[in-house]
Amino acid sequence: MILYSFFRSSAAYRVRIALNLKGLRYETVGIHLSKDGGRHRGADYRAINPQMRVPALRLDDGDVLTQSLAIIDYLDETCPDPPLLPRDPIARARVRAVADIIACDIHPLNNTAPLNYLKTTLGHGPAEVDAWYAHWITLGFEAIETLIQPGPYAFGTAVTLADVCLIPQVYNARRFKVPLDRFPQICAVDAACQKLDAFVRAKPENQPDAE
Ligand SMILES: N[C@@H](CCC(=O)N[C@@H](CS)C(=O)NCC(=O)O)C(=O)O
């Protein structure tokens, strides 16, 4: 399989963690999001993912999947061991809710495109953009802090989709110096996941395209 990725992309980071947890081998092709005006906007990559975003996963038969959560669902369905969702429907919905807070409510507001729009089109300075970034992470983390039940992972003794989405978001929060002292449960889950090889290998600095 080929993962079209960018080392700092938290959506790609989610898929890297899932691939590693499943023990699946893949080759990384780095798609730089700022060089040459953003290589994800070039014709070559557009032919791979018409949405011009990373990640995209090319399967061995040539099919290309896009959208991190859709890719992770596919991996979980086709390679169910270890499962990333609990069997119980209520537990499953709770795990998905935390994943969705990150993937649907925090990440889209802090993504490259809205940040660039704030900077260039609306003319906001770095301090305002940082405040915007921190605001949406903090709001989302306030909810997640009360929803998770560390044990040591977000929902007990098994890693789930919630951890797969949460750890890249914590990474981004630290990168942008968002204070995390009000979120001890989230930090405890992060510390537990950082002990797992699948999470360590997925970190941005451990990617072949890292700078
Ligand atoms: N919802 C998508 C988000 C993908 C996404 O927005 N990726 C970012 C990097 S984290 C990207 O490619 N941004 C390029 C751009 O917005 O132009 C997913 O989960 O895969």
Coordinates of N, CA and C in Angstrom, one line a residue, residues 151-153 155-159:
G151 N -7.9 4.3 31.0 CA -7.7 3.1 31.7 C -6.8 2.1 31.1
P152 N -5.6 2.5 30.6 CA -5.0 3.8 30.5 C -5.4 4.6 29.2
Y153 N -6.1 3.9 28.2 CA -6.4 4.5 27.0 C -7.7 5.2 27.1
F155 N -10.7 4.9 26.3 CA -11.9 4.2 26.8 C -11.5 2.8 27.3
G156 N -10.6 2.7 28.2 CA -10.3 1.5 28.9 C -8.9 0.9 28.5
T157 N -8.9 -0.5 28.5 CA -7.7 -1.2 28.4 C -7.2 -1.4 26.9
A158 N -8.2 -1.1 26.0 CA -7.8 -1.3 24.6 C -7.8 0.0 23.9
V159 N -6.8 0.1 23.0 CA -6.7 1.3 22.1 C -7.9 1.4 21.2

